[in-house]
mmCIF file of N, CA, C and O in Angstrom:
data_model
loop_
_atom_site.group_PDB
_atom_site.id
_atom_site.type_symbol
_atom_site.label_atom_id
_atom_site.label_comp_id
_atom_site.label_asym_id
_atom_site.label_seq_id
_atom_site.Cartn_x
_atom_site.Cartn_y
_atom_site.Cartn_z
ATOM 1 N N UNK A 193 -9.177 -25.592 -14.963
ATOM 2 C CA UNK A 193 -8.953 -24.187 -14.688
ATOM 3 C C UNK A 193 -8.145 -24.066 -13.401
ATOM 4 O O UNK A 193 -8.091 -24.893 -12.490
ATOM 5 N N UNK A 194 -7.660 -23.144 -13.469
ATOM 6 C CA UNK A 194 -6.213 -22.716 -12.299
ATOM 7 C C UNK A 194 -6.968 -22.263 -11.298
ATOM 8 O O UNK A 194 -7.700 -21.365 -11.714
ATOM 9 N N UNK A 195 -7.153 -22.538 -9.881
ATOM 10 C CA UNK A 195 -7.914 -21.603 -8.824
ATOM 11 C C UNK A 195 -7.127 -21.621 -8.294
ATOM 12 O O UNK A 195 -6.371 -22.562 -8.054
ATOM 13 N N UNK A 196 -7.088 -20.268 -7.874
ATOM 14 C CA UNK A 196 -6.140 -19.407 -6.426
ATOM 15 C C UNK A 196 -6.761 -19.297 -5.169
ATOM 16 O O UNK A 196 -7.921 -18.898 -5.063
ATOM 17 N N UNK A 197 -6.160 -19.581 -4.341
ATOM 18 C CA UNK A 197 -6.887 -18.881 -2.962
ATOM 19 C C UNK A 197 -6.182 -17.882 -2.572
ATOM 20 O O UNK A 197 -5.065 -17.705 -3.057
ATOM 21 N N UNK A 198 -6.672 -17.085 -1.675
ATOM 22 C CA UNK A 198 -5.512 -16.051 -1.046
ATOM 23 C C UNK A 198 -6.131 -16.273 0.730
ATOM 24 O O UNK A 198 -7.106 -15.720 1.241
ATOM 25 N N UNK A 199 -5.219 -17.214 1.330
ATOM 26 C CA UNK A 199 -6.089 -17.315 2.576
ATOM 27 C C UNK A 199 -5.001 -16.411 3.704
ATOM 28 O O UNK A 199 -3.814 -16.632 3.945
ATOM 29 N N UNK A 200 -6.064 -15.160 4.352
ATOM 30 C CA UNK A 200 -5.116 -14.275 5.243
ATOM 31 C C UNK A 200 -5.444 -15.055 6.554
ATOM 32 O O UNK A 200 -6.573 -15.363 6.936
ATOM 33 N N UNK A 201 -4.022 -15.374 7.297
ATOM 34 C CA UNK A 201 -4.758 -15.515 8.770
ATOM 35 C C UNK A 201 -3.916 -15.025 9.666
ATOM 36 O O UNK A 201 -2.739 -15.247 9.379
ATOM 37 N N UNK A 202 -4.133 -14.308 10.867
ATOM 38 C CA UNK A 202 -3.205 -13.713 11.786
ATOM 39 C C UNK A 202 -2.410 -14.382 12.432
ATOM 40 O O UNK A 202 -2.918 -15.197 13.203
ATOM 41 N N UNK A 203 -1.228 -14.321 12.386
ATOM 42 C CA UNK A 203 0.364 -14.847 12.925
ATOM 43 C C UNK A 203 0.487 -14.824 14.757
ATOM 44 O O UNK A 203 -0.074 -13.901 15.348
ATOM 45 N N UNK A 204 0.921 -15.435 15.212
ATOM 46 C CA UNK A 204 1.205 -15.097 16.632
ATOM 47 C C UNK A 204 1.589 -14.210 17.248
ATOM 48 O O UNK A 204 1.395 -14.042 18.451
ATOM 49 N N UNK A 205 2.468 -13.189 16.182
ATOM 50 C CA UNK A 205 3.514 -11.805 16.885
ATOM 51 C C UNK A 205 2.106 -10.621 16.356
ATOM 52 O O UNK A 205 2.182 -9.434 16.673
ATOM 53 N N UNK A 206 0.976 -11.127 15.594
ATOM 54 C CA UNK A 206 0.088 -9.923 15.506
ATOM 55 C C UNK A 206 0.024 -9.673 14.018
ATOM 56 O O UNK A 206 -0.850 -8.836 13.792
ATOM 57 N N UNK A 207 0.587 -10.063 12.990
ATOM 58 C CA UNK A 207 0.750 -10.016 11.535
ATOM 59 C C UNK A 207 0.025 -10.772 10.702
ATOM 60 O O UNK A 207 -1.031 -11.335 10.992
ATOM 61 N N UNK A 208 0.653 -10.796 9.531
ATOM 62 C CA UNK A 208 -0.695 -11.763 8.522
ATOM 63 C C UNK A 208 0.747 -12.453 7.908
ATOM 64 O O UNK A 208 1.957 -12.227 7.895
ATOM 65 N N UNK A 209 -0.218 -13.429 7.423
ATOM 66 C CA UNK A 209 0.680 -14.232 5.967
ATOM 67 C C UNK A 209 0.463 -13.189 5.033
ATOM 68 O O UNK A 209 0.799 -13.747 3.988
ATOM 69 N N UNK A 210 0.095 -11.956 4.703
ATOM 70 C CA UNK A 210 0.035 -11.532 3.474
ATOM 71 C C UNK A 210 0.672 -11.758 2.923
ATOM 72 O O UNK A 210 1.568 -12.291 3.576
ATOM 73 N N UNK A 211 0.928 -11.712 1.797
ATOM 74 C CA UNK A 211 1.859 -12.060 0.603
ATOM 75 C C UNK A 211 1.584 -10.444 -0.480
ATOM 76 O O UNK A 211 0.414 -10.061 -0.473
ATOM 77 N N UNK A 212 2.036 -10.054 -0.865
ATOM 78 C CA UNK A 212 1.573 -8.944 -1.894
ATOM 79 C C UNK A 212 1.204 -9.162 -3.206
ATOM 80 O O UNK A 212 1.976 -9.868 -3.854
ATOM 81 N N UNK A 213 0.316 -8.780 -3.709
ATOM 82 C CA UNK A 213 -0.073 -9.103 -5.106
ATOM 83 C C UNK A 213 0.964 -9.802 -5.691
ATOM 84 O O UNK A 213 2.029 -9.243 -5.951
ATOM 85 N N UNK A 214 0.714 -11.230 -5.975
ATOM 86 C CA UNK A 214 1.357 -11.697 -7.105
ATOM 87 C C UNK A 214 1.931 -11.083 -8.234
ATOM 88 O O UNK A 214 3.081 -11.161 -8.666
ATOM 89 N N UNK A 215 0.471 -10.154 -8.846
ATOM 90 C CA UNK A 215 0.995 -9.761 -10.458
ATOM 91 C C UNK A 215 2.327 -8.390 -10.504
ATOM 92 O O UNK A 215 2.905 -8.012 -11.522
ATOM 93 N N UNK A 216 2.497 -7.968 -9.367
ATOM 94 C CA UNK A 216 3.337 -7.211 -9.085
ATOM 95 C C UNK A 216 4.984 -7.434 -8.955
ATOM 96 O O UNK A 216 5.920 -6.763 -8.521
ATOM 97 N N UNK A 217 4.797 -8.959 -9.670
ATOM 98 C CA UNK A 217 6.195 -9.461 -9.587
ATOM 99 C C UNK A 217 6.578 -9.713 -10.894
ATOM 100 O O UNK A 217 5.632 -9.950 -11.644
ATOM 101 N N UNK A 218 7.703 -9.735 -11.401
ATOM 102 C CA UNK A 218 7.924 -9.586 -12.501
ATOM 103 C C UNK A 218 7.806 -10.974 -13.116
ATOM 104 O O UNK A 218 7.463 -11.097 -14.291
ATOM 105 N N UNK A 219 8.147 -12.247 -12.175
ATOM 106 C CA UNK A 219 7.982 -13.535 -12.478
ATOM 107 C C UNK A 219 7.203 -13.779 -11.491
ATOM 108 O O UNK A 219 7.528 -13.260 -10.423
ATOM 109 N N UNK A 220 5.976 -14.608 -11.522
ATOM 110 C CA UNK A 220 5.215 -15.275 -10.741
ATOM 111 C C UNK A 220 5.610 -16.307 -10.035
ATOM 112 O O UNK A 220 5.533 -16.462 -8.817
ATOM 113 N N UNK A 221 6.186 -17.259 -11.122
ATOM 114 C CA UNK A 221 6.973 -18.376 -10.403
ATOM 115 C C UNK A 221 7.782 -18.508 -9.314
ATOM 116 O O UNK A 221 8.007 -19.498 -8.619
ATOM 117 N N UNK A 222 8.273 -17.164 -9.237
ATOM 118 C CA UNK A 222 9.176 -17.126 -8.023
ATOM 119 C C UNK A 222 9.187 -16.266 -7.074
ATOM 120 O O UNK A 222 10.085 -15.575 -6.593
ATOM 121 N N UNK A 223 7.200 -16.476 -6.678
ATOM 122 C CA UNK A 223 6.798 -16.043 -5.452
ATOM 123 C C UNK A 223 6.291 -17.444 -4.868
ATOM 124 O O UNK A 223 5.965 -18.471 -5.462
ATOM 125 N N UNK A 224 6.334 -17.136 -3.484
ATOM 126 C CA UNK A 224 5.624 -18.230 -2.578
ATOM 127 C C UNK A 224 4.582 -18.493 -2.848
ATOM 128 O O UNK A 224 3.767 -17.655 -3.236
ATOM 129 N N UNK A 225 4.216 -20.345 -2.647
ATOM 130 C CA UNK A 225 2.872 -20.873 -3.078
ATOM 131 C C UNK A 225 2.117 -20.433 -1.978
ATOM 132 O O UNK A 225 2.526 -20.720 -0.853
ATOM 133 N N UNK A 226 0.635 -19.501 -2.173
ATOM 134 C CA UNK A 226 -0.168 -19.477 -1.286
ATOM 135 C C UNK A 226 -0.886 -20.559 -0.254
ATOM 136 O O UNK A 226 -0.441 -21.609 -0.717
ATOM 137 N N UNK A 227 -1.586 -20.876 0.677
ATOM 138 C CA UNK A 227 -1.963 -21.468 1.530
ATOM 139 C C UNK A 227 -3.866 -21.454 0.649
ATOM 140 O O UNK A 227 -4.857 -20.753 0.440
ATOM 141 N N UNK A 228 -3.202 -22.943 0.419
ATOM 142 C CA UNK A 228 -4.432 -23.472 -0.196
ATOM 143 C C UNK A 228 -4.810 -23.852 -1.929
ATOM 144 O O UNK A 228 -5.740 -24.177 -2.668
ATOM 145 N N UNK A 229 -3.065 -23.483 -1.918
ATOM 146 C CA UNK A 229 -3.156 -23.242 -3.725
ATOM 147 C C UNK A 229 -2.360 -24.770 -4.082
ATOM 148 O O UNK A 229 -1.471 -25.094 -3.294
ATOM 149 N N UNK A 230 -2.595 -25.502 -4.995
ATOM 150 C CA UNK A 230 -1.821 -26.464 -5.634
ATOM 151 C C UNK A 230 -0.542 -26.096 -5.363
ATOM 152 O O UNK A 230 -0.275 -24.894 -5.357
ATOM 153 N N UNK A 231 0.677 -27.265 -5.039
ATOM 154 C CA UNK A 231 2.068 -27.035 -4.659
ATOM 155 C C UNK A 231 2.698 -26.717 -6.170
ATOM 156 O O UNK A 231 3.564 -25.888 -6.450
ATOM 157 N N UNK A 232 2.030 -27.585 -7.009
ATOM 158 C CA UNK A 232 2.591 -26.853 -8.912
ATOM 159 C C UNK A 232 1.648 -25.755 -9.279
ATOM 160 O O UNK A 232 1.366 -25.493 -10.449
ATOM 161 N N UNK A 233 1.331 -25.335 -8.593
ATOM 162 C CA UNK A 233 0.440 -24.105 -8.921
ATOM 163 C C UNK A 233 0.888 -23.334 -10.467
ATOM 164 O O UNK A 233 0.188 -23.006 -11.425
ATOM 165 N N UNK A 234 2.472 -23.212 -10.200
ATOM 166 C CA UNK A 234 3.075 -22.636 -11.502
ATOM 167 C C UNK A 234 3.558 -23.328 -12.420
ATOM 168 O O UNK A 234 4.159 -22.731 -13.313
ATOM 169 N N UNK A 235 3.464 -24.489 -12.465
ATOM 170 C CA UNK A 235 3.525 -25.714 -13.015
ATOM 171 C C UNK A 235 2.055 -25.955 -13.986
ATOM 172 O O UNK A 235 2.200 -25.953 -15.208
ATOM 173 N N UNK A 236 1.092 -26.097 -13.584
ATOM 174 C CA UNK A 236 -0.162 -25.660 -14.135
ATOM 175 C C UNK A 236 -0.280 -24.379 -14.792
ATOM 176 O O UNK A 236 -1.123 -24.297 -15.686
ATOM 177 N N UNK A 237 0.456 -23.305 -14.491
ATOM 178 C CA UNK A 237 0.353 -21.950 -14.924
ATOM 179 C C UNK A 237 1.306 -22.137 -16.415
ATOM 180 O O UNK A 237 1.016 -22.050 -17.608
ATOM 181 N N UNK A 238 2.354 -22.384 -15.791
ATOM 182 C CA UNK A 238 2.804 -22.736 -17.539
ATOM 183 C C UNK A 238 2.501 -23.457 -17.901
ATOM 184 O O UNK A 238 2.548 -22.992 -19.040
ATOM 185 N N UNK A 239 1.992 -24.788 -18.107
ATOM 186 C CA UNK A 239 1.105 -25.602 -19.121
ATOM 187 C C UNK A 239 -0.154 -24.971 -19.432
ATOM 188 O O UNK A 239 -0.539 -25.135 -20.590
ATOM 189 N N UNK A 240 -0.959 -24.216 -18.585
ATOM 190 C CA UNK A 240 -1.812 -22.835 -19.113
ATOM 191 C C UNK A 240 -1.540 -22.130 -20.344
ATOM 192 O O UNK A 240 -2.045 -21.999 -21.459
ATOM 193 N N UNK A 241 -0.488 -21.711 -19.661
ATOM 194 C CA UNK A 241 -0.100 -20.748 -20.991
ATOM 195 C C UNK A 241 0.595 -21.234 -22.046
ATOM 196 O O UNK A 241 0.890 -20.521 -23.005
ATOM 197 N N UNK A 242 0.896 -22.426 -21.960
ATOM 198 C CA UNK A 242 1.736 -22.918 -23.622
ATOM 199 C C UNK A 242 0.459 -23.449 -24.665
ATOM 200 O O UNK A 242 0.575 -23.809 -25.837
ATOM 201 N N UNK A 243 -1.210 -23.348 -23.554
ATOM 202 C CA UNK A 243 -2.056 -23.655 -24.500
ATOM 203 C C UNK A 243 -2.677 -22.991 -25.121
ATOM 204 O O UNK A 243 -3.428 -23.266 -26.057
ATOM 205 N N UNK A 244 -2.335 -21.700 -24.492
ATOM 206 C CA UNK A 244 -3.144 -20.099 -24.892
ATOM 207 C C UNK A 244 -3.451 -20.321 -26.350
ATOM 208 O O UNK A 244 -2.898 -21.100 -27.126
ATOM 209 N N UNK A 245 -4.419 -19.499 -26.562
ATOM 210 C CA UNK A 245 -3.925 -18.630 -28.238
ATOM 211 C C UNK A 245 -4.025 -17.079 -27.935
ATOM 212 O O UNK A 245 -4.624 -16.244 -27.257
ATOM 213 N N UNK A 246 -2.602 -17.329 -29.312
ATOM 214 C CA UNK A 246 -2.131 -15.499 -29.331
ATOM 215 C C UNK A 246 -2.916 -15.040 -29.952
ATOM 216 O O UNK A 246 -3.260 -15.651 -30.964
ATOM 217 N N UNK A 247 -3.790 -13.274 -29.499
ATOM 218 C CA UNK A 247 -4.538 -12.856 -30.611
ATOM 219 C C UNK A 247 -3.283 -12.708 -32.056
ATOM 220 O O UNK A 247 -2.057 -12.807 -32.006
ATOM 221 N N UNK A 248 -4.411 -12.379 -33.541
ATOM 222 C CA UNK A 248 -3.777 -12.330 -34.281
ATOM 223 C C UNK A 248 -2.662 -11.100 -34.072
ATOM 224 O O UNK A 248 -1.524 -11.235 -34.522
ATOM 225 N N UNK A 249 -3.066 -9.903 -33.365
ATOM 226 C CA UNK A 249 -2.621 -8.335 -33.178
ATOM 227 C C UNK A 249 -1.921 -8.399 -32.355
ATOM 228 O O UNK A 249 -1.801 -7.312 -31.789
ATOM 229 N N UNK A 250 -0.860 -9.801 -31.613
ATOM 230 C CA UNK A 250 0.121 -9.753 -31.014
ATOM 231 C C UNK A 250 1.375 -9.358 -31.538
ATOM 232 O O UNK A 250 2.082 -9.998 -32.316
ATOM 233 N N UNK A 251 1.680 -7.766 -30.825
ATOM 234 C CA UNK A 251 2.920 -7.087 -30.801
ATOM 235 C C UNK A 251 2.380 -5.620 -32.045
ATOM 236 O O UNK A 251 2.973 -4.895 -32.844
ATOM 237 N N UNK A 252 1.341 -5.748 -31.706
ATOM 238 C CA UNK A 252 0.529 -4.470 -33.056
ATOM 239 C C UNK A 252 0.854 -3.322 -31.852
ATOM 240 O O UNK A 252 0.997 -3.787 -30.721
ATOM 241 N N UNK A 253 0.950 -2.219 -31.974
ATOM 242 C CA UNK A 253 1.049 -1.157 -31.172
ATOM 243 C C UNK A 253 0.710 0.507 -32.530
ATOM 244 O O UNK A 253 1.220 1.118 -33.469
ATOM 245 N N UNK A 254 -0.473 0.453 -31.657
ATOM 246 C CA UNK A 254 -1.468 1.840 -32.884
ATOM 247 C C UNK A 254 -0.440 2.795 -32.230
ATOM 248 O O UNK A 254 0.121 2.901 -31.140
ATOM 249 N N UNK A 255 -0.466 3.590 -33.702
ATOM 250 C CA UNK A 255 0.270 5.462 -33.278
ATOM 251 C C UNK A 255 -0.782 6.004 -33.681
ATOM 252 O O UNK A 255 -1.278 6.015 -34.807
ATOM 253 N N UNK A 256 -1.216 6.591 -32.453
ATOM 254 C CA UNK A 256 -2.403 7.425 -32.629
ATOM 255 C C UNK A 256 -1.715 9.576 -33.455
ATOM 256 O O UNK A 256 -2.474 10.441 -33.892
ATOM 257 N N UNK A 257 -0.821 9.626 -33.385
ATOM 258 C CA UNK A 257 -0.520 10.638 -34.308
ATOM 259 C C UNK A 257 -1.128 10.884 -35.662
ATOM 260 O O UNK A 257 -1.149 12.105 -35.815
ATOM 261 N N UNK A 258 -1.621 10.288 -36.690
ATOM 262 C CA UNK A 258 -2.771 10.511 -37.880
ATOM 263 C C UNK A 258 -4.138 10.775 -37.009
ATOM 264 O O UNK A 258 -5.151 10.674 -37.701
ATOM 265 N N UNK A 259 -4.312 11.013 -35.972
ATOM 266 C CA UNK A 259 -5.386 10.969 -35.096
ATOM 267 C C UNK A 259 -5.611 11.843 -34.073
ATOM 268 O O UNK A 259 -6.746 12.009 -33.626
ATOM 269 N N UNK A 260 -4.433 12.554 -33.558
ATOM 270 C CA UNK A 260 -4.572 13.151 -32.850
ATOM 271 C C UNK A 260 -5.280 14.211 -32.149
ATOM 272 O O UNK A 260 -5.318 14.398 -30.933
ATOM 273 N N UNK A 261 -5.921 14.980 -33.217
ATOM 274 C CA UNK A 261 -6.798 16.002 -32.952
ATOM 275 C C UNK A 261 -8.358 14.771 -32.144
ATOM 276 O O UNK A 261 -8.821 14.914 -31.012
ATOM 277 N N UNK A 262 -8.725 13.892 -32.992
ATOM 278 C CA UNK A 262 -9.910 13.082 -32.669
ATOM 279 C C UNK A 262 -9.093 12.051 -31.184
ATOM 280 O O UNK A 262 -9.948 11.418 -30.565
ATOM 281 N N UNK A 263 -8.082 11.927 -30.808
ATOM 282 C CA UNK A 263 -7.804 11.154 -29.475
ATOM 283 C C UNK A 263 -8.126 12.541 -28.422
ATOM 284 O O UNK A 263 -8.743 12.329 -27.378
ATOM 285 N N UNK A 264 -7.877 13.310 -28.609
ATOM 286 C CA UNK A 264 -8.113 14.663 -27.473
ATOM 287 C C UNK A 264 -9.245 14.997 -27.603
ATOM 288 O O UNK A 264 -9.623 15.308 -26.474
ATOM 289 N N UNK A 265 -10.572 15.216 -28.765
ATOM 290 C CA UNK A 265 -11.724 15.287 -28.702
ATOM 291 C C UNK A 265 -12.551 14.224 -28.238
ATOM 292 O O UNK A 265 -13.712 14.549 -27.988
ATOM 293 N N UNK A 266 -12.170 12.790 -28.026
ATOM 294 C CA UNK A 266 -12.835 12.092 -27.221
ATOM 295 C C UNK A 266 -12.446 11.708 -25.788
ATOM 296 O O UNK A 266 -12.893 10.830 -25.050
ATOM 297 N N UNK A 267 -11.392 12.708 -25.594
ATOM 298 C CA UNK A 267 -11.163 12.746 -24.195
ATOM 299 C C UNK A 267 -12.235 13.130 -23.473
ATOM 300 O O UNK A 267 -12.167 12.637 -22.347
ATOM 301 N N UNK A 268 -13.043 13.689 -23.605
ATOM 302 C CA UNK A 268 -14.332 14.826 -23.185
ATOM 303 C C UNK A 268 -15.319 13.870 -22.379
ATOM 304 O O UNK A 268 -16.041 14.116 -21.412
ATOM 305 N N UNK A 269 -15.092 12.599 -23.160
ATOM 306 C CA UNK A 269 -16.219 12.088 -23.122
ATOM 307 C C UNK A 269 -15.841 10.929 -21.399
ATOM 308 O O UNK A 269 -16.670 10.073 -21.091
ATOM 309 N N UNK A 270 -14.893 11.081 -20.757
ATOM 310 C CA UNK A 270 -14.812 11.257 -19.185
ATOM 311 C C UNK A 270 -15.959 11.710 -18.382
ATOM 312 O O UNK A 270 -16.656 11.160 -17.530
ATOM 313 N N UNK A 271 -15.934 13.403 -19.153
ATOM 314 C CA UNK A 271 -17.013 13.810 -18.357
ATOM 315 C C UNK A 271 -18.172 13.743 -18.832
ATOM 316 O O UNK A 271 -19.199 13.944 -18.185
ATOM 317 N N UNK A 272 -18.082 13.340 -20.462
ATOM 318 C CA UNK A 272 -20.201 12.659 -20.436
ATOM 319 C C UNK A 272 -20.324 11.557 -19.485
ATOM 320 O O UNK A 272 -21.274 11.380 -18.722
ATOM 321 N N UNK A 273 -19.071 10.688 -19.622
ATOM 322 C CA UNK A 273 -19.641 9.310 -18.615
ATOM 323 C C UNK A 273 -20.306 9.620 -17.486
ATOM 324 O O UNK A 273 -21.395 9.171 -17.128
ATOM 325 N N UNK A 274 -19.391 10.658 -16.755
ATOM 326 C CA UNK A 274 -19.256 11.121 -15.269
ATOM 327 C C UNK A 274 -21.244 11.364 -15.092
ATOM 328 O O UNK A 274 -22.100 10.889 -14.345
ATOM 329 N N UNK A 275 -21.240 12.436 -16.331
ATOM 330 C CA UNK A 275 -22.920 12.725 -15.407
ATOM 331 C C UNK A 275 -23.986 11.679 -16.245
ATOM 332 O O UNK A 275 -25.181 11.916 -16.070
ATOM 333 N N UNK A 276 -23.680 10.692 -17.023
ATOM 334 C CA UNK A 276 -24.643 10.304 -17.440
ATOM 335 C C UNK A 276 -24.588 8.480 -16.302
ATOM 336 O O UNK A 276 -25.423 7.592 -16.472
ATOM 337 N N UNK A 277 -23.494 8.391 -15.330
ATOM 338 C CA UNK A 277 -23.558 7.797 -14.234
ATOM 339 C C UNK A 277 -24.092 8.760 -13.381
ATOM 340 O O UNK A 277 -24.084 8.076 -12.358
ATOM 341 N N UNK A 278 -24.544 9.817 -13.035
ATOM 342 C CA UNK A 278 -24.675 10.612 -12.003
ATOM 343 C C UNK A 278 -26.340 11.032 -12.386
ATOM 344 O O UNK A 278 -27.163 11.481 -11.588
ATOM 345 N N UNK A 279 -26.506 10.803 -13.529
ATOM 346 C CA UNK A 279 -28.337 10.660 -13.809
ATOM 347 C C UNK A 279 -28.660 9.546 -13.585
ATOM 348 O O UNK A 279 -29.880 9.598 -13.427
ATOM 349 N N UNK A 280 -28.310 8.484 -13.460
ATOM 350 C CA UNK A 280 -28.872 6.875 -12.843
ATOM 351 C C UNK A 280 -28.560 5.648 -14.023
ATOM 352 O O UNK A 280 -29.311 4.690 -14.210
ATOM 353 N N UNK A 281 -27.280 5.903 -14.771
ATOM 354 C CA UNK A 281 -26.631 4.925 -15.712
ATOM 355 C C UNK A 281 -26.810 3.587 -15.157
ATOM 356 O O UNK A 281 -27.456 2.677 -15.678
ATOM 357 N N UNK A 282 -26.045 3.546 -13.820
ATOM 358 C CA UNK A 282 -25.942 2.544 -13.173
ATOM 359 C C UNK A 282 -27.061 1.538 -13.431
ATOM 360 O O UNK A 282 -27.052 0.485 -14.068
ATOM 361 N N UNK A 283 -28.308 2.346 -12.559
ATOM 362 C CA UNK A 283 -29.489 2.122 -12.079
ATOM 363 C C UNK A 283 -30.157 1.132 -13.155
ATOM 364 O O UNK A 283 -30.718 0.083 -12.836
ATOM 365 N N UNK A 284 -30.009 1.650 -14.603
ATOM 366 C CA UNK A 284 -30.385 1.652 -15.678
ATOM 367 C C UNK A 284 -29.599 0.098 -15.916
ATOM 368 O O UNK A 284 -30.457 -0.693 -16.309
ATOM 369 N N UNK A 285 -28.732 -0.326 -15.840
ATOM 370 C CA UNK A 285 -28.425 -0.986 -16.271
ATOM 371 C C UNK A 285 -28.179 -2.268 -15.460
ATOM 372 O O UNK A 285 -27.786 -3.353 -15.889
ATOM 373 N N UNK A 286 -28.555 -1.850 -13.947
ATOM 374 C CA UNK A 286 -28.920 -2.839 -13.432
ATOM 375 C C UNK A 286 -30.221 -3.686 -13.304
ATOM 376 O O UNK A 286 -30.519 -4.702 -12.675
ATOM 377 N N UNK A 287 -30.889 -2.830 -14.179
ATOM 378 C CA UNK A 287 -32.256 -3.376 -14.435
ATOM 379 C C UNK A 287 -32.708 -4.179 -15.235
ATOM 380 O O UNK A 287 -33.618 -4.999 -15.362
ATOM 381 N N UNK A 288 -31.651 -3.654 -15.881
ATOM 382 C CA UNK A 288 -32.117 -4.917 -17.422
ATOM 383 C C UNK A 288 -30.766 -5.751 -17.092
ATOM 384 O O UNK A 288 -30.579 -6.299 -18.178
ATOM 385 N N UNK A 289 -30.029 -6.047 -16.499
ATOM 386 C CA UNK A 289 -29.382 -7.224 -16.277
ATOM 387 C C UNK A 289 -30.056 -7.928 -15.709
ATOM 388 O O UNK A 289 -30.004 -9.102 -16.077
ATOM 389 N N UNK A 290 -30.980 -7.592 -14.588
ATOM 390 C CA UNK A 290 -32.168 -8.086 -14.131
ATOM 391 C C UNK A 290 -32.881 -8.950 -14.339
ATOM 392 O O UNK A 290 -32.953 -10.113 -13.941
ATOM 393 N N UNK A 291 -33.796 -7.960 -15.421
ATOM 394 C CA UNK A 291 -34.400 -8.505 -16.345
ATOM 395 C C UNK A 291 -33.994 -9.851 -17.553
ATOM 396 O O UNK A 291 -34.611 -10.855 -17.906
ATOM 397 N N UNK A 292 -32.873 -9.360 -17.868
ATOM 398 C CA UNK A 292 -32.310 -10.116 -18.958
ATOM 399 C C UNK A 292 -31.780 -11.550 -18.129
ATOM 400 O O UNK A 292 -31.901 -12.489 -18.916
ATOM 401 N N UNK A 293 -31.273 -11.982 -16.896
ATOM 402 C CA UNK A 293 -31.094 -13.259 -15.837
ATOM 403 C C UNK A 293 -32.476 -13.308 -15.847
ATOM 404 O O UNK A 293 -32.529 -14.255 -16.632
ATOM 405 N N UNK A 294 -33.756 -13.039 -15.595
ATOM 406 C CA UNK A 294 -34.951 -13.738 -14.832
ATOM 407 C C UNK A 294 -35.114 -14.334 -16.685
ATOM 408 O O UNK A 294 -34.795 -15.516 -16.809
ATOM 409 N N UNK A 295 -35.437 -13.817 -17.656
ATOM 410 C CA UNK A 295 -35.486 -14.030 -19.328
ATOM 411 C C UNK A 295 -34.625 -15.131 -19.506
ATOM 412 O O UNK A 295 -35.323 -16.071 -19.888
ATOM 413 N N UNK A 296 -33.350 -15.492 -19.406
ATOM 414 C CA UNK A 296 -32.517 -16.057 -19.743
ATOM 415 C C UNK A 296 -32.883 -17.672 -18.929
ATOM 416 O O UNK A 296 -32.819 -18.821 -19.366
ATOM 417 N N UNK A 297 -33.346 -17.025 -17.341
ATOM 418 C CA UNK A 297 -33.520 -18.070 -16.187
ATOM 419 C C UNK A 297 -34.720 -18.954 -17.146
ATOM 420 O O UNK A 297 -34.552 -19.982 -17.801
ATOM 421 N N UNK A 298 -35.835 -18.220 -16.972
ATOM 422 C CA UNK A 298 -37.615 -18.281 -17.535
ATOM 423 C C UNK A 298 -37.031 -19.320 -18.970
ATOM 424 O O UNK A 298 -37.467 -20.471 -18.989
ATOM 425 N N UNK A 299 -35.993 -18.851 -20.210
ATOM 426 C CA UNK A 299 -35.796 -19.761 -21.272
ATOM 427 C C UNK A 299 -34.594 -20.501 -21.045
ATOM 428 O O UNK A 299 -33.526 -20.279 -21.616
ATOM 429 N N UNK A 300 -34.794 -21.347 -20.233
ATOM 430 C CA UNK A 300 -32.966 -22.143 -20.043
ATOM 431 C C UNK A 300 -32.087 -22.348 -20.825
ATOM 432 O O UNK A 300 -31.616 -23.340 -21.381
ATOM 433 N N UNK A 301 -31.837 -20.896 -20.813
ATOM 434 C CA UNK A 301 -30.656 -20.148 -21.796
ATOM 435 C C UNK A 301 -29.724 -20.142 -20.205
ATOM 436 O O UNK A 301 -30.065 -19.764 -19.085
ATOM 437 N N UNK A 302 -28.304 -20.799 -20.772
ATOM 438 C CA UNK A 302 -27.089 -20.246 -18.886
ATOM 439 C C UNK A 302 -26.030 -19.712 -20.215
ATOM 440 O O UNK A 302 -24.942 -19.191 -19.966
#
């Protein structure tokens, strides 16, 4: 597996090495290797990806137009999310993740 680091450290004139998001470049390859990352970093990245698999629905693009009335009626549902996080969704579901790691821990299920 490919690991990245992103190591910031302050420069002498008062600055960083930042670098700006990688994925914000149109080619990866031809941004600077980070500090701490493999020197083929992108070298590994394309042998990565020539091993991928394509889903089957590569280059499928839905027209939601036969649909349209039902894509704007489940727009709504923004604001069910909104208050049914704002009644304790969260809460709720951090509990039984909880639960479900100590279960999983308890049957050495990883």
């Amino acid at each position: 597996m490919i690991q990245l680091r992103r190591d910031f450290k302050e420069t002498p004139d008062g600055g960083s090495n930042y670098v700006f998001n990688q994925w914000e470049v149109g080619n990866n390859a031809l941004t600077k290797v980070w500090e701490g990352n493999a020197p083929d970093i992108w070298e590994q990245t394309k042998e990565c990806n020539k091993s991928a698999t394509f889903s089957k629905a590569l280059g499928f693009s839905f027209d939601t137009s036969p649909v349209k009335t039902e894509v704007a009626s489940v727009s709504i549902l923004d604001e069910f999310l909104g208050k049914l996080k704002s009644a304790g969704l969260g809460t709720i579901i951090a509990e039984k993740q909880k639960q479900l790691n100590a279960w999983a821990k308890a049957n050495n299920i990883q």
